[in-house]
Structure formats: structure tokens, C-alpha cells
């Protein structure tokens, strides 16, 4: 028996430490939260994806009275980006969330299903997606979903 140790690198920034492009992407995600449809959770999530061609697309969480029919902001954004710009890889994805009291303190982590979709998007375009998770206290940055989804399942497993 041996242990398999997996290391994840998550950089922690203050907003002011980010460059103008990253600040803009986060601001865009924060602004998107206003377009969330979250009448049940009152937890409004916004995401902004920067594409290789410089286009930024946004999405928000879309809830439904039949709960599983809703969708998270991250997947709404990536599916929209991949539908509208199928030839453009996603370079970066910023996510922000607020309650009725305002933006949350700690960075918003994507759920497991969204991590899987981010992974598929990376594999599809053969390019890592830098992820910026906004919190009022700090911002987390990872260079690729592999830091948030270690030991992941993708199509390569089916080729063995
Ligand atoms: Zn999700």
C-alpha cells in the first residue's frame, strides 16, 4: 500500500493585486449576478467567460420550481459560449455570487457538475481554463480545473 498525494495550487489574491483584465472579468461576473433567476435560493451567481478571440460572454444561475431542471451560472455560461462560438476556446472563467445581503465573503467554488463541464471544455479545446473565484475577502485563482478536480474522469479513460 502507498499513498497517492495530489497537490492543488490555488493562488489567493486581493482584488487590487489583479491586473486590469482580470478585474474586468470579475466585474463582469459580478454585474451578471443582477440577471440571475434565483427566486428559491435567493443566491445569485454570475459567471463571465473570456474567449480566445477576446469576447466575454456571461451567464447566471437559472432556477426552476422543479429544482433539478435549473442550471448553475458556470454551465449556463460555458454552454452559451460553446453554442455561440464553437471555434473559440475559453481562456478564463470568473464567478461571483451574492445573497440578499450582498456579495459573499469567501470565494464561490463551482459545484461538482460544473467542474466536470469545465474539464470537458478544457479537453474539447485542448487548452486550460484559468478560473477566478470572487469573494469580498479574497479571490482564488487556479490555472486549470485540474486543481479543483483531481483524479478526474474524462474521455481518455474510455480508450484504455
Ligand atoms: Zn454548478
PDB file of C-alpha atoms and ligand atoms in Angstrom:
ATOM      1  CA  UNK A   1       0.000   0.000   0.000  1.00  0.00           C
ATOM      2  CA  UNK A   2       1.101   3.523  -0.665  1.00  0.00           C
ATOM      3  CA  UNK A   3      -0.452   6.963  -0.532  1.00  0.00           C
ATOM      4  CA  UNK A   4      -1.131   8.884  -3.692  1.00  0.00           C
ATOM      5  CA  UNK A   5      -0.674  12.543  -2.851  1.00  0.00           C
ATOM      6  CA  UNK A   6      -2.251  15.110  -5.133  1.00  0.00           C
ATOM      7  CA  UNK A   7      -1.280  18.755  -4.927  1.00  0.00           C
ATOM      8  CA  UNK A   8      -3.580  21.587  -5.889  1.00  0.00           C
ATOM      9  CA  UNK A   9      -2.291  25.117  -6.307  1.00  0.00           C
ATOM     10  CA  UNK A  10      -4.796  27.841  -5.535  1.00  0.00           C
ATOM     11  CA  UNK A  11      -3.474  31.378  -5.626  1.00  0.00           C
ATOM     12  CA  UNK A  12      -5.119  33.839  -3.255  1.00  0.00           C
ATOM     13  CA  UNK A  13      -5.278  37.467  -4.330  1.00  0.00           C
ATOM     14  CA  UNK A  14      -6.688  40.718  -3.104  1.00  0.00           C
ATOM     15  CA  UNK A  15      -8.766  42.389  -5.786  1.00  0.00           C
ATOM     16  CA  UNK A  16      -6.258  45.250  -6.086  1.00  0.00           C
ATOM     17  CA  UNK A  17      -3.462  42.786  -6.839  1.00  0.00           C
ATOM     18  CA  UNK A  18      -5.139  41.565 -10.025  1.00  0.00           C
ATOM     19  CA  UNK A  19      -4.352  43.047 -13.407  1.00  0.00           C
ATOM     20  CA  UNK A  20      -6.925  45.189 -15.222  1.00  0.00           C
ATOM     21  CA  UNK A  21      -8.094  42.332 -17.469  1.00  0.00           C
ATOM     22  CA  UNK A  22      -8.808  40.023 -14.527  1.00  0.00           C
ATOM     23  CA  UNK A  23     -10.516  42.826 -12.611  1.00  0.00           C
ATOM     24  CA  UNK A  24     -12.713  43.469 -15.640  1.00  0.00           C
ATOM     25  CA  UNK A  25     -13.667  39.803 -15.977  1.00  0.00           C
ATOM     26  CA  UNK A  26     -14.595  39.624 -12.299  1.00  0.00           C
ATOM     27  CA  UNK A  27     -16.562  42.875 -12.518  1.00  0.00           C
ATOM     28  CA  UNK A  28     -18.433  41.438 -15.489  1.00  0.00           C
ATOM     29  CA  UNK A  29     -19.308  38.308 -13.486  1.00  0.00           C
ATOM     30  CA  UNK A  30     -20.413  40.476 -10.552  1.00  0.00           C
ATOM     31  CA  UNK A  31     -22.637  42.579 -12.814  1.00  0.00           C
ATOM     32  CA  UNK A  32     -24.135  39.417 -14.309  1.00  0.00           C
ATOM     33  CA  UNK A  33     -25.490  38.380 -10.888  1.00  0.00           C
ATOM     34  CA  UNK A  34     -28.168  41.058 -11.374  1.00  0.00           C
ATOM     35  CA  UNK A  35     -29.564  38.933 -14.230  1.00  0.00           C
ATOM     36  CA  UNK A  36     -29.736  35.732 -12.186  1.00  0.00           C
ATOM     37  CA  UNK A  37     -33.073  33.945 -11.816  1.00  0.00           C
ATOM     38  CA  UNK A  38     -32.949  32.696  -8.231  1.00  0.00           C
ATOM     39  CA  UNK A  39     -36.416  33.080  -6.697  1.00  0.00           C
ATOM     40  CA  UNK A  40     -35.952  29.983  -4.496  1.00  0.00           C
ATOM     41  CA  UNK A  41     -32.420  30.191  -3.120  1.00  0.00           C
ATOM     42  CA  UNK A  42     -32.021  33.967  -3.392  1.00  0.00           C
ATOM     43  CA  UNK A  43     -28.400  33.077  -4.152  1.00  0.00           C
ATOM     44  CA  UNK A  44     -27.499  34.884  -7.349  1.00  0.00           C
ATOM     45  CA  UNK A  45     -24.486  33.635  -9.249  1.00  0.00           C
ATOM     46  CA  UNK A  46     -22.876  35.254 -12.259  1.00  0.00           C
ATOM     47  CA  UNK A  47     -20.103  33.961 -14.469  1.00  0.00           C
ATOM     48  CA  UNK A  48     -18.051  35.550 -17.239  1.00  0.00           C
ATOM     49  CA  UNK A  49     -16.023  33.609 -19.783  1.00  0.00           C
ATOM     50  CA  UNK A  50     -13.179  35.179 -21.732  1.00  0.00           C
ATOM     51  CA  UNK A  51     -12.787  33.530 -25.132  1.00  0.00           C
ATOM     52  CA  UNK A  52      -9.599  33.277 -27.183  1.00  0.00           C
ATOM     53  CA  UNK A  53     -10.886  35.970 -29.556  1.00  0.00           C
ATOM     54  CA  UNK A  54     -11.298  38.417 -26.665  1.00  0.00           C
ATOM     55  CA  UNK A  55     -15.089  38.124 -26.482  1.00  0.00           C
ATOM     56  CA  UNK A  56     -16.570  37.950 -22.997  1.00  0.00           C
ATOM     57  CA  UNK A  57     -19.838  36.077 -22.533  1.00  0.00           C
ATOM     58  CA  UNK A  58     -21.803  35.894 -19.321  1.00  0.00           C
ATOM     59  CA  UNK A  59     -24.360  33.632 -17.731  1.00  0.00           C
ATOM     60  CA  UNK A  60     -26.245  33.310 -14.474  1.00  0.00           C
ATOM     61  CA  UNK A  61     -27.910  30.610 -12.438  1.00  0.00           C
ATOM     62  CA  UNK A  62     -31.405  29.808 -13.676  1.00  0.00           C
ATOM     63  CA  UNK A  63     -33.592  28.124 -11.096  1.00  0.00           C
ATOM     64  CA  UNK A  64     -36.798  26.186 -11.565  1.00  0.00           C
ATOM     65  CA  UNK A  65     -39.648  25.151  -9.257  1.00  0.00           C
ATOM     66  CA  UNK A  66     -38.704  21.603 -10.269  1.00  0.00           C
ATOM     67  CA  UNK A  67     -35.257  22.102  -8.740  1.00  0.00           C
ATOM     68  CA  UNK A  68     -33.105  19.737 -10.849  1.00  0.00           C
ATOM     69  CA  UNK A  69     -34.331  21.473 -14.002  1.00  0.00           C
ATOM     70  CA  UNK A  70     -32.375  24.608 -13.139  1.00  0.00           C
ATOM     71  CA  UNK A  71     -28.774  25.226 -14.067  1.00  0.00           C
ATOM     72  CA  UNK A  72     -25.719  26.852 -12.481  1.00  0.00           C
ATOM     73  CA  UNK A  73     -24.147  30.048 -13.794  1.00  0.00           C
ATOM     74  CA  UNK A  74     -20.924  28.308 -14.790  1.00  0.00           C
ATOM     75  CA  UNK A  75     -22.656  25.792 -17.044  1.00  0.00           C
ATOM     76  CA  UNK A  76     -25.092  28.340 -18.435  1.00  0.00           C
ATOM     77  CA  UNK A  77     -22.077  30.446 -19.412  1.00  0.00           C
ATOM     78  CA  UNK A  78     -19.953  27.675 -20.891  1.00  0.00           C
ATOM     79  CA  UNK A  79     -22.823  26.125 -22.831  1.00  0.00           C
ATOM     80  CA  UNK A  80     -23.759  29.528 -24.212  1.00  0.00           C
ATOM     81  CA  UNK A  81     -20.144  30.287 -25.130  1.00  0.00           C
ATOM     82  CA  UNK A  82     -19.701  26.910 -26.812  1.00  0.00           C
ATOM     83  CA  UNK A  83     -23.014  27.283 -28.633  1.00  0.00           C
ATOM     84  CA  UNK A  84     -22.358  30.780 -29.935  1.00  0.00           C
ATOM     85  CA  UNK A  85     -18.609  30.477 -30.529  1.00  0.00           C
ATOM     86  CA  UNK A  86     -17.879  26.778 -31.075  1.00  0.00           C
ATOM     87  CA  UNK A  87     -14.497  27.573 -32.631  1.00  0.00           C
ATOM     88  CA  UNK A  88     -13.300  29.663 -29.694  1.00  0.00           C
ATOM     89  CA  UNK A  89     -11.647  28.118 -26.643  1.00  0.00           C
ATOM     90  CA  UNK A  90     -12.370  29.588 -23.235  1.00  0.00           C
ATOM     91  CA  UNK A  91      -9.275  31.218 -21.728  1.00  0.00           C
ATOM     92  CA  UNK A  92     -10.645  32.268 -18.365  1.00  0.00           C
ATOM     93  CA  UNK A  93     -13.808  31.990 -16.317  1.00  0.00           C
ATOM     94  CA  UNK A  94     -14.741  34.318 -13.444  1.00  0.00           C
ATOM     95  CA  UNK A  95     -17.511  33.550 -10.971  1.00  0.00           C
ATOM     96  CA  UNK A  96     -19.185  35.772  -8.371  1.00  0.00           C
ATOM     97  CA  UNK A  97     -22.200  35.275  -6.096  1.00  0.00           C
ATOM     98  CA  UNK A  98     -24.374  37.318  -3.812  1.00  0.00           C
ATOM     99  CA  UNK A  99     -27.180  36.812  -1.358  1.00  0.00           C
ATOM    100  CA  UNK A 100     -29.790  39.407  -0.459  1.00  0.00           C
ATOM    101  CA  UNK A 101     -27.139  40.837   1.908  1.00  0.00           C
ATOM    102  CA  UNK A 102     -24.603  41.405  -0.845  1.00  0.00           C
ATOM    103  CA  UNK A 103     -21.624  39.632  -2.376  1.00  0.00           C
ATOM    104  CA  UNK A 104     -20.359  36.698  -0.367  1.00  0.00           C
ATOM    105  CA  UNK A 105     -17.202  36.947   1.725  1.00  0.00           C
ATOM    106  CA  UNK A 106     -15.412  33.780   0.666  1.00  0.00           C
ATOM    107  CA  UNK A 107     -14.762  32.825  -2.962  1.00  0.00           C
ATOM    108  CA  UNK A 108     -17.592  30.896  -4.588  1.00  0.00           C
ATOM    109  CA  UNK A 109     -16.470  27.374  -5.550  1.00  0.00           C
ATOM    110  CA  UNK A 110     -18.102  25.671  -8.545  1.00  0.00           C
ATOM    111  CA  UNK A 111     -20.202  22.580  -7.784  1.00  0.00           C
ATOM    112  CA  UNK A 112     -19.054  19.145  -8.865  1.00  0.00           C
ATOM    113  CA  UNK A 113     -21.173  19.052 -12.016  1.00  0.00           C
ATOM    114  CA  UNK A 114     -19.787  22.391 -13.182  1.00  0.00           C
ATOM    115  CA  UNK A 115     -16.237  21.215 -12.515  1.00  0.00           C
ATOM    116  CA  UNK A 116     -16.912  18.267 -14.800  1.00  0.00           C
ATOM    117  CA  UNK A 117     -18.233  20.552 -17.553  1.00  0.00           C
ATOM    118  CA  UNK A 118     -15.247  22.898 -17.193  1.00  0.00           C
ATOM    119  CA  UNK A 119     -12.995  19.835 -17.556  1.00  0.00           C
ATOM    120  CA  UNK A 120     -14.820  18.736 -20.712  1.00  0.00           C
ATOM    121  CA  UNK A 121     -14.432  22.250 -22.143  1.00  0.00           C
ATOM    122  CA  UNK A 122     -10.693  22.181 -21.441  1.00  0.00           C
ATOM    123  CA  UNK A 123     -10.384  18.774 -23.117  1.00  0.00           C
ATOM    124  CA  UNK A 124     -12.547  19.816 -26.064  1.00  0.00           C
ATOM    125  CA  UNK A 125     -10.270  22.738 -26.938  1.00  0.00           C
ATOM    126  CA  UNK A 126      -7.031  21.303 -25.569  1.00  0.00           C
ATOM    127  CA  UNK A 127      -6.444  24.411 -23.528  1.00  0.00           C
ATOM    128  CA  UNK A 128      -6.595  25.044 -19.772  1.00  0.00           C
ATOM    129  CA  UNK A 129      -9.188  27.454 -18.422  1.00  0.00           C
ATOM    130  CA  UNK A 130      -7.933  29.868 -15.777  1.00  0.00           C
ATOM    131  CA  UNK A 131     -10.599  30.217 -13.102  1.00  0.00           C
ATOM    132  CA  UNK A 132     -11.138  33.267 -10.893  1.00  0.00           C
ATOM    133  CA  UNK A 133     -13.474  32.817  -7.930  1.00  0.00           C
ATOM    134  CA  UNK A 134     -14.574  36.042  -6.333  1.00  0.00           C
ATOM    135  CA  UNK A 135     -15.132  36.702  -2.637  1.00  0.00           C
ATOM    136  CA  UNK A 136     -15.098  40.023  -0.823  1.00  0.00           C
ATOM    137  CA  UNK A 137     -12.256  38.750   1.378  1.00  0.00           C
ATOM    138  CA  UNK A 138     -10.105  37.482  -1.465  1.00  0.00           C
ATOM    139  CA  UNK A 139     -10.061  35.936  -4.915  1.00  0.00           C
ATOM    140  CA  UNK A 140      -8.958  32.387  -5.670  1.00  0.00           C
ATOM    141  CA  UNK A 141      -7.227  31.667  -8.936  1.00  0.00           C
ATOM    142  CA  UNK A 142      -6.431  28.290 -10.425  1.00  0.00           C
ATOM    143  CA  UNK A 143      -4.620  27.759 -13.721  1.00  0.00           C
ATOM    144  CA  UNK A 144      -6.802  24.825 -14.719  1.00  0.00           C
ATOM    145  CA  UNK A 145      -9.763  22.811 -13.467  1.00  0.00           C
ATOM    146  CA  UNK A 146      -7.255  20.056 -12.648  1.00  0.00           C
ATOM    147  CA  UNK A 147      -6.529  21.940  -9.413  1.00  0.00           C
ATOM    148  CA  UNK A 148     -10.218  21.788  -8.429  1.00  0.00           C
ATOM    149  CA  UNK A 149     -10.995  18.336  -9.821  1.00  0.00           C
ATOM    150  CA  UNK A 150      -8.103  15.972  -9.195  1.00  0.00           C
ATOM    151  CA  UNK A 151      -8.296  12.353 -10.323  1.00  0.00           C
ATOM    152  CA  UNK A 152     -10.944  13.355 -12.836  1.00  0.00           C
ATOM    153  CA  UNK A 153     -12.856  11.266 -15.333  1.00  0.00           C
ATOM    154  CA  UNK A 154     -12.661  12.204 -18.999  1.00  0.00           C
ATOM    155  CA  UNK A 155     -12.911  10.503 -22.372  1.00  0.00           C
ATOM    156  CA  UNK A 156      -9.338   9.181 -22.174  1.00  0.00           C
ATOM    157  CA  UNK A 157     -10.479   6.648 -19.562  1.00  0.00           C
ATOM    158  CA  UNK A 158     -12.729   5.013 -22.147  1.00  0.00           C
ATOM    159  CA  UNK A 159      -9.806   4.450 -24.501  1.00  0.00           C
ATOM    160  CA  UNK A 160      -7.884   2.162 -22.145  1.00  0.00           C
TER     161      UNK A 160
HETATM  162 ZN1  LIG B   1     -22.607  24.204 -10.652  1.00  0.00          ZN
END
